[in-house]
Amino acid sequence: MGRKIAGVELAPLNVPLHRRIQTLCAFTTSYLFFFGGLTSILFLLFLLHTKYYWITLLYVTWFWFDRDTSSRGGRPSQWLRNSAAYRYLRDYFPISLVKTADLDPKENYLIGYHPHGIMVHSCYTCGSNFGWQTLSQKG
């Protein structure tokens, strides 16, 4: 049992480092899901009132010219998908992807999942880390 600070019970000191890193990655992803957009907008508005206003203007210009990227397949990043942060996030949750049929990689598929879990962590970690690209492999 850990110490209490301001009514919040902290994790005991004997929790392994890798579990603490997993928790940090899960917290960060949750924070970005809930507050990332608002934080970004507030930061850009703050920059407008400093000598770095040009960063906001460049970002808004890029955002305008890049607005259709998501409808053209986005900009997937293998570097990000293979990052240690994604592996720690995946390992935080007891998630597994079970292949029940062979899928033709030349076809398009609509994949649904249930239960939804904590926000979209289950689909996000399966799909981003070790899931969708392995569906056409033997499993």
Coordinates of N, CA, C and O in Angstrom, one line a residue:
M1 N 0.8 -1.2 0.0 CA 0.0 0.0 0.0 C 0.9 1.2 0.0 O 1.8 1.3 0.8
G2 N 0.6 2.2 -0.9 CA 1.5 3.3 -1.1 C 1.0 4.5 -0.1 O 0.1 4.4 0.6
R3 N 1.8 5.6 -0.2 CA 1.5 6.7 0.6 C 0.3 7.5 0.0 O 0.1 7.4 -1.2
K4 N -0.3 8.3 0.8 CA -1.4 9.2 0.4 C -0.9 10.6 0.4 O -0.4 11.1 1.4
I5 N -1.1 11.3 -0.7 CA -0.8 12.7 -0.8 C -2.1 13.4 -1.4 O -2.5 13.0 -2.5
A6 N -2.6 14.3 -0.6 CA -3.9 15.0 -1.0 C -5.0 14.1 -1.3 O -5.8 14.3 -2.3
G7 N -5.1 13.0 -0.6 CA -6.2 12.0 -0.8 C -5.9 11.0 -1.9 O -6.8 10.2 -2.2
V8 N -4.8 11.1 -2.6 CA -4.5 10.2 -3.7 C -3.5 9.2 -3.3 O -2.4 9.6 -2.8
E9 N -3.8 7.9 -3.4 CA -2.9 6.9 -3.0 C -1.9 6.6 -4.1 O -2.3 6.3 -5.2
L10 N -0.7 6.8 -3.8 CA 0.4 6.6 -4.8 C 0.8 5.1 -4.8 O 0.6 4.4 -3.9
A11 N 1.4 4.7 -5.9 CA 1.8 3.3 -6.1 C 2.9 3.0 -5.1 O 3.8 3.9 -4.9
P12 N 3.0 1.8 -4.6 CA 4.1 1.5 -3.7 C 5.4 1.5 -4.5 O 5.5 1.3 -5.7
L13 N 6.5 1.6 -3.7 CA 7.8 1.7 -4.3 C 8.3 0.4 -5.0 O 9.2 0.5 -5.8
N14 N 7.7 -0.7 -4.6 CA 8.2 -1.9 -5.2 C 7.5 -2.3 -6.5 O 7.7 -3.4 -7.1
V15 N 6.7 -1.4 -7.1 CA 6.2 -1.6 -8.5 C 7.3 -1.5 -9.5 O 8.1 -0.5 -9.5
P16 N 7.5 -2.5 -10.3 CA 8.6 -2.5 -11.3 C 8.6 -1.3 -12.2 O 7.6 -0.7 -12.6
L17 N 9.8 -0.9 -12.7 CA 9.9 0.3 -13.5 C 9.2 0.1 -14.8 O 8.5 1.1 -15.3
H18 N 9.2 -1.0 -15.4 CA 8.5 -1.2 -16.7 C 7.0 -1.0 -16.5 O 6.3 -0.5 -17.4
R19 N 6.4 -1.4 -15.4 CA 5.0 -1.2 -15.1 C 4.7 0.3 -14.9 O 3.7 0.8 -15.3
R20 N 5.6 1.0 -14.3 CA 5.4 2.5 -14.1 C 5.5 3.2 -15.5 O 4.7 4.1 -15.7
I21 N 6.4 2.7 -16.4 CA 6.4 3.3 -17.7 C 5.2 3.0 -18.5 O 4.6 3.9 -19.2
Q22 N 4.6 1.8 -18.4 CA 3.4 1.4 -19.0 C 2.3 2.4 -18.5 O 1.5 2.8 -19.3
T23 N 2.2 2.6 -17.2 CA 1.2 3.5 -16.7 C 1.3 4.9 -17.2 O 0.3 5.6 -17.6
L24 N 2.6 5.4 -17.3 CA 2.8 6.7 -17.9 C 2.3 6.8 -19.3 O 1.7 7.8 -19.7
C25 N 2.6 5.8 -20.1 CA 2.2 5.8 -21.5 C 0.6 5.8 -21.6 O 0.1 6.5 -22.5
A26 N 0.0 5.0 -20.8 CA -1.5 4.9 -20.8 C -2.1 6.3 -20.3 O -3.0 6.7 -20.9
F27 N -1.5 6.9 -19.3 CA -1.9 8.2 -18.9 C -1.8 9.2 -20.0 O -2.7 10.0 -20.2
T28 N -0.6 9.2 -20.6 CA -0.3 10.2 -21.7 C -1.3 10.1 -22.8 O -1.9 11.1 -23.3
T29 N -1.6 8.8 -23.2 CA -2.6 8.6 -24.3 C -3.9 9.1 -23.9 O -4.7 9.7 -24.7
S30 N -4.3 8.8 -22.7 CA -5.7 9.2 -22.2 C -5.7 10.7 -22.1 O -6.7 11.3 -22.5
Y31 N -4.7 11.4 -21.7 CA -4.6 12.8 -21.6 C -4.8 13.4 -23.0 O -5.6 14.4 -23.2
L32 N -4.0 12.9 -23.9 CA -4.1 13.5 -25.3 C -5.5 13.3 -25.9 O -6.0 14.1 -26.6
F33 N -6.1 12.1 -25.6 CA -7.5 11.9 -26.1 C -8.4 12.9 -25.6 O -9.3 13.4 -26.3
F34 N -8.4 13.2 -24.3 CA -9.4 14.1 -23.7 C -9.0 15.5 -23.8 O -9.9 16.4 -24.1
F35 N -7.7 15.9 -23.7 CA -7.3 17.3 -23.6 C -6.3 17.8 -24.7 O -6.0 18.9 -24.7
G36 N -5.9 16.9 -25.5 CA -4.9 17.3 -26.5 C -5.3 18.4 -27.4 O -4.5 19.3 -27.7
G37 N -6.5 18.3 -28.0 CA -7.0 19.3 -28.9 C -7.1 20.7 -28.2 O -6.6 21.7 -28.7
L38 N -7.7 20.7 -27.0 CA -7.9 21.9 -26.3 C -6.5 22.5 -25.9 O -6.3 23.7 -26.0
T39 N -5.6 21.7 -25.4 CA -4.3 22.1 -25.0 C -3.6 22.8 -26.2 O -3.0 23.8 -26.1
S40 N -3.7 22.1 -27.4 CA -3.0 22.7 -28.6 C -3.6 24.0 -29.0 O -2.9 24.9 -29.3
I41 N -4.9 24.1 -29.0 CA -5.6 25.4 -29.4 C -5.2 26.5 -28.4 O -4.8 27.6 -28.8
L42 N -5.2 26.2 -27.1 CA -4.8 27.2 -26.1 C -3.4 27.6 -26.3 O -3.0 28.8 -26.2
F43 N -2.5 26.7 -26.6 CA -1.1 27.0 -26.8 C -0.9 27.9 -28.0 O -0.1 28.8 -28.0
L44 N -1.6 27.5 -29.1 CA -1.5 28.4 -30.3 C -2.0 29.8 -30.1 O -1.5 30.7 -30.6
L45 N -3.1 29.9 -29.3 CA -3.6 31.2 -29.0 C -2.7 32.0 -28.1 O -2.5 33.2 -28.3
F46 N -2.0 31.3 -27.2 CA -1.0 32.0 -26.4 C 0.1 32.5 -27.3 O 0.6 33.6 -27.1
L47 N 0.6 31.7 -28.2 CA 1.7 32.1 -29.1 C 1.3 33.3 -29.9 O 2.2 34.1 -30.3
L48 N 0.1 33.5 -30.3 CA -0.4 34.6 -31.1 C 0.0 35.9 -30.4 O 0.1 37.0 -31.0
H49 N 0.1 35.9 -29.0 CA 0.3 37.1 -28.3 C 1.8 37.2 -27.8 O 2.1 38.0 -26.9
T50 N 2.7 36.5 -28.5 CA 4.1 36.6 -28.2 C 4.8 36.9 -29.5 O 4.2 37.0 -30.6
K51 N 6.1 37.0 -29.4 CA 6.9 37.2 -30.6 C 7.0 36.0 -31.5 O 7.5 36.1 -32.6
Y52 N 6.4 34.9 -31.0 CA 6.4 33.7 -31.8 C 5.0 33.5 -32.5 O 4.7 32.3 -32.8
Y53 N 4.3 34.5 -32.7 CA 3.0 34.5 -33.4 C 3.1 33.8 -34.7 O 2.1 33.1 -35.2
W54 N 4.2 33.9 -35.4 CA 4.4 33.3 -36.7 C 4.3 31.8 -36.7 O 3.9 31.2 -37.7
I55 N 4.6 31.2 -35.6 CA 4.4 29.7 -35.5 C 2.9 29.3 -35.7 O 2.6 28.4 -36.4
T56 N 2.0 30.1 -35.0 CA 0.6 29.8 -35.2 C 0.2 30.1 -36.6 O -0.6 29.3 -37.2
L57 N 0.7 31.2 -37.2 CA 0.3 31.5 -38.6 C 0.8 30.4 -39.5 O 0.0 29.9 -40.4
L58 N 2.0 29.9 -39.3 CA 2.5 28.8 -40.2 C 1.6 27.5 -40.0 O 1.3 26.8 -41.0
Y59 N 1.3 27.2 -38.7 CA 0.5 26.0 -38.4 C -0.9 26.1 -39.1 O -1.4 25.2 -39.7
V60 N -1.6 27.3 -39.0 CA -2.9 27.4 -39.6 C -2.8 27.3 -41.1 O -3.7 26.7 -41.7
T61 N -1.8 27.9 -41.7 CA -1.6 27.7 -43.1 C -1.4 26.3 -43.5 O -2.0 25.8 -44.5
W62 N -0.5 25.6 -42.8 CA -0.3 24.2 -43.1 C -1.6 23.4 -42.9 O -1.9 22.5 -43.7
F63 N -2.3 23.7 -41.8 CA -3.6 23.0 -41.5 C -4.6 23.2 -42.7 O -5.2 22.2 -43.1
W64 N -4.6 24.4 -43.3 CA -5.5 24.6 -44.3 C -5.2 23.8 -45.6 O -6.0 23.2 -46.2
F65 N -3.9 23.8 -46.0 CA -3.5 23.1 -47.2 C -3.5 21.6 -47.0 O -3.5 20.8 -48.0
D66 N -3.5 21.1 -45.7 CA -3.4 19.7 -45.4 C -4.7 19.1 -45.0 O -4.8 18.0 -44.6
R67 N -5.8 19.9 -45.1 CA -7.1 19.5 -44.6 C -7.7 18.2 -45.2 O -8.5 17.5 -44.6
D68 N -7.3 17.8 -46.4 CA -7.9 16.6 -47.1 C -7.0 15.4 -46.9 O -7.3 14.3 -47.5
T69 N -5.9 15.4 -46.1 CA -5.0 14.3 -46.0 C -5.7 13.1 -45.4 O -5.5 12.0 -45.9
S70 N -6.6 13.3 -44.4 CA -7.3 12.1 -43.8 C -8.2 11.4 -44.8 O -8.3 10.2 -44.7
S71 N -8.8 12.1 -45.8 CA -9.6 11.4 -46.7 C -8.8 10.7 -47.8 O -9.3 9.9 -48.6
R72 N -7.5 10.9 -47.8 CA -6.6 10.3 -48.8 C -5.7 9.2 -48.1 O -4.7 8.8 -48.7
G73 N -6.1 8.8 -46.9 CA -5.4 7.7 -46.3 C -4.5 8.2 -45.2 O -3.8 7.3 -44.5
G74 N -4.4 9.4 -44.9 CA -3.6 10.0 -43.8 C -2.1 9.9 -44.1 O -1.6 9.8 -45.2
R75 N -1.3 9.9 -43.0 CA 0.1 9.8 -43.1 C 0.6 8.8 -42.1 O 1.2 9.2 -41.1
P76 N 0.5 7.5 -42.4 CA 0.9 6.5 -41.4 C 2.4 6.5 -41.1 O 3.2 6.8 -42.1
S77 N 2.8 6.3 -39.9 CA 4.2 6.4 -39.5 C 4.6 5.0 -38.9 O 4.2 4.7 -37.8
Q78 N 5.4 4.3 -39.7 CA 5.9 3.0 -39.1 C 6.8 3.3 -37.9 O 6.9 2.5 -37.0
W79 N 7.6 4.4 -37.9 CA 8.5 4.7 -36.8 C 7.7 4.8 -35.6 O 8.0 4.3 -34.5
L80 N 6.5 5.6 -35.7 CA 5.7 5.8 -34.5 C 5.0 4.5 -34.1 O 5.0 4.1 -32.9
R81 N 4.5 3.7 -35.0 CA 3.9 2.4 -34.7 C 4.8 1.4 -34.0 O 4.4 0.6 -33.2
N82 N 6.1 1.5 -34.4 CA 7.1 0.6 -33.8 C 7.8 1.2 -32.6 O 8.7 0.6 -32.1
S83 N 7.3 2.3 -32.1 CA 8.0 3.0 -31.0 C 7.8 2.2 -29.7 O 6.9 1.5 -29.5
A84 N 8.7 2.5 -28.7 CA 8.6 1.9 -27.4 C 7.4 2.3 -26.7 O 6.8 1.5 -25.9
A85 N 7.0 3.6 -26.9 CA 5.8 4.1 -26.2 C 4.6 3.2 -26.6 O 3.7 2.9 -25.7
Y86 N 4.4 2.9 -27.8 CA 3.3 2.0 -28.3 C 3.4 0.6 -27.7 O 2.4 0.1 -27.3
R87 N 4.6 0.1 -27.6 CA 4.7 -1.2 -27.0 C 4.3 -1.2 -25.5 O 3.7 -2.1 -25.0
Y88 N 4.8 -0.2 -24.8 CA 4.4 -0.1 -23.4 C 2.9 0.1 -23.2 O 2.3 -0.5 -22.3
L89 N 2.3 0.9 -24.1 CA 0.8 1.1 -24.0 C 0.1 -0.2 -24.3 O -0.8 -0.6 -23.6
R90 N 0.6 -1.0 -25.3 CA 0.0 -2.3 -25.6 C 0.1 -3.2 -24.4 O -0.8 -3.9 -24.1
D91 N 1.3 -3.2 -23.8 CA 1.5 -4.2 -22.7 C 0.8 -3.8 -21.4 O 0.6 -4.6 -20.5
Y92 N 0.4 -2.5 -21.3 CA -0.4 -2.1 -20.1 C -1.7 -2.8 -20.0 O -2.2 -3.1 -18.9
F93 N -2.4 -2.9 -21.1 CA -3.7 -3.6 -21.2 C -3.5 -5.0 -21.5 O -2.7 -5.4 -22.4
P94 N -4.3 -5.9 -21.0 CA -4.3 -7.3 -21.3 C -5.1 -7.6 -22.6 O -6.2 -8.1 -22.6
I95 N -4.5 -7.1 -23.7 CA -5.1 -7.2 -25.0 C -4.5 -8.2 -25.9 O -3.3 -8.4 -26.0
S96 N -5.3 -9.0 -26.6 CA -4.8 -9.9 -27.7 C -5.7 -9.8 -28.9 O -6.9 -9.5 -28.7
L97 N -5.2 -10.1 -30.0 CA -5.9 -10.1 -31.2 C -6.0 -11.5 -31.7 O -5.0 -12.1 -31.9
V98 N -7.2 -12.0 -31.9 CA -7.4 -13.4 -32.2 C -7.8 -13.5 -33.7 O -8.9 -12.9 -34.1
K99 N -7.1 -14.2 -34.5 CA -7.4 -14.3 -35.9 C -8.3 -15.5 -36.1 O -7.9 -16.6 -35.7
T100 N -9.5 -15.3 -36.7 CA -10.4 -16.4 -36.9 C -10.6 -16.8 -38.3 O -11.2 -17.8 -38.6
A101 N -10.1 -16.0 -39.3 CA -10.2 -16.3 -40.7 C -9.1 -15.7 -41.5 O -8.5 -14.7 -41.0
D102 N -8.8 -16.3 -42.6 CA -7.8 -15.7 -43.5 C -8.4 -14.5 -44.3 O -9.6 -14.6 -44.7
L103 N -7.7 -13.4 -44.4 CA -8.2 -12.2 -45.1 C -7.4 -11.9 -46.3 O -6.1 -12.0 -46.2
D104 N -8.0 -11.7 -47.4 CA -7.2 -11.3 -48.6 C -6.7 -9.9 -48.5 O -7.5 -8.9 -48.3
P105 N -5.4 -9.7 -48.5 CA -4.9 -8.3 -48.4 C -5.2 -7.4 -49.5 O -5.1 -6.2 -49.4
K106 N -5.8 -7.9 -50.6 CA -6.1 -7.0 -51.7 C -7.5 -6.4 -51.6 O -7.9 -5.6 -52.3
E107 N -8.3 -6.9 -50.6 CA -9.6 -6.5 -50.3 C -9.7 -5.4 -49.2 O -8.8 -5.3 -48.4
N108 N -10.8 -4.7 -49.2 CA -11.0 -3.7 -48.1 C -12.0 -4.4 -47.1 O -12.9 -5.1 -47.5
Y109 N -11.8 -4.1 -45.8 CA -12.6 -4.6 -44.8 C -13.1 -3.6 -43.8 O -12.3 -2.6 -43.5
L110 N -14.2 -3.7 -43.3 CA -14.7 -2.9 -42.2 C -14.7 -3.8 -40.9 O -15.4 -4.8 -40.9
I111 N -13.9 -3.4 -40.0 CA -13.7 -4.2 -38.8 C -14.3 -3.5 -37.6 O -14.0 -2.3 -37.3
G112 N -15.3 -4.2 -36.9 CA -15.9 -3.6 -35.7 C -15.3 -4.4 -34.5 O -14.9 -5.5 -34.6
Y113 N -15.4 -3.8 -33.3 CA -14.9 -4.4 -32.1 C -15.8 -4.1 -31.0 O -16.5 -3.0 -30.9
H114 N -15.9 -5.0 -30.0 CA -16.8 -4.8 -28.9 C -16.3 -5.8 -27.8 O -15.9 -6.9 -28.1
P115 N -16.2 -5.5 -26.5 CA -16.5 -4.2 -26.0 C -15.5 -3.1 -26.3 O -14.4 -3.4 -26.6
H116 N -15.9 -1.9 -26.2 CA -15.1 -0.8 -26.6 C -13.9 -0.6 -25.7 O -13.0 0.0 -26.1
G117 N -14.0 -1.0 -24.5 CA -12.9 -0.8 -23.5 C -12.8 0.6 -23.0 O -13.8 1.4 -23.1
I118 N -11.7 0.9 -22.5 CA -11.5 2.3 -22.0 C -11.2 3.2 -23.2 O -10.2 3.1 -23.9
M119 N -12.2 4.0 -23.5 CA -12.2 4.8 -24.7 C -12.0 3.9 -25.9 O -12.7 2.9 -26.1
V120 N -10.9 4.1 -26.7 CA -10.7 3.3 -27.8 C -9.3 2.6 -27.7 O -8.7 2.2 -28.7
H121 N -8.8 2.5 -26.5 CA -7.5 1.9 -26.3 C -7.4 0.5 -26.9 O -6.3 0.1 -27.4
S122 N -8.4 -0.3 -26.8 CA -8.3 -1.7 -27.3 C -8.1 -1.7 -28.8 O -7.2 -2.4 -29.2
C123 N -8.9 -1.0 -29.5 CA -8.7 -1.0 -31.0 C -7.5 -0.3 -31.4 O -6.7 -0.7 -32.3
Y124 N -7.2 0.8 -30.7 CA -6.0 1.6 -31.0 C -4.7 0.8 -30.8 O -3.8 0.8 -31.7
T125 N -4.6 0.1 -29.7 CA -3.3 -0.6 -29.4 C -3.2 -1.9 -30.3 O -2.2 -2.2 -30.8
C126 N -4.3 -2.6 -30.5 CA -4.3 -3.7 -31.4 C -4.0 -3.3 -32.8 O -3.1 -3.9 -33.5
G127 N -4.7 -2.3 -33.3 CA -4.5 -1.9 -34.7 C -3.2 -1.2 -35.0 O -2.5 -1.4 -36.0
S128 N -2.7 -0.4 -34.0 CA -1.5 0.4 -34.3 C -0.2 -0.5 -34.0 O 0.8 -0.3 -34.7
N129 N -0.3 -1.3 -33.1 CA 1.0 -2.0 -32.6 C 1.2 -3.3 -33.3 O 2.3 -3.5 -33.8
F130 N 0.3 -4.2 -33.2 CA 0.6 -5.6 -33.7 C -0.6 -6.2 -34.4 O -0.5 -7.4 -34.7
G131 N -1.6 -5.4 -34.8 CA -2.8 -6.1 -35.2 C -3.0 -6.1 -36.7 O -2.8 -7.1 -37.4
W132 N -3.5 -5.0 -37.3 CA -4.0 -5.1 -38.6 C -3.0 -5.6 -39.6 O -3.3 -6.3 -40.6
Q133 N -1.7 -5.2 -39.5 CA -0.7 -5.7 -40.5 C -0.5 -7.2 -40.4 O 0.1 -7.7 -41.3
T134 N -0.9 -7.8 -39.3 CA -0.6 -9.3 -39.2 C -1.8 -10.1 -39.5 O -1.7 -11.3 -39.4
L135 N -2.9 -9.5 -39.8 CA -4.2 -10.3 -40.1 C -4.0 -11.2 -41.3 O -4.7 -12.2 -41.3
S136 N -3.2 -10.8 -42.3 CA -3.1 -11.6 -43.4 C -2.1 -12.7 -43.3 O -1.9 -13.5 -44.2
Q137 N -1.4 -12.7 -42.1 CA -0.3 -13.8 -41.9 C -1.0 -14.9 -41.1 O -2.0 -14.8 -40.5
K138 N -0.3 -16.1 -41.2 CA -0.8 -17.2 -40.4 C -0.7 -16.9 -38.9 O 0.3 -16.3 -38.5
G139 N -1.7 -17.2 -38.1 CA -1.7 -16.9 -36.7 C -2.2 -17.9 -35.9 O -2.8 -18.8 -35.7

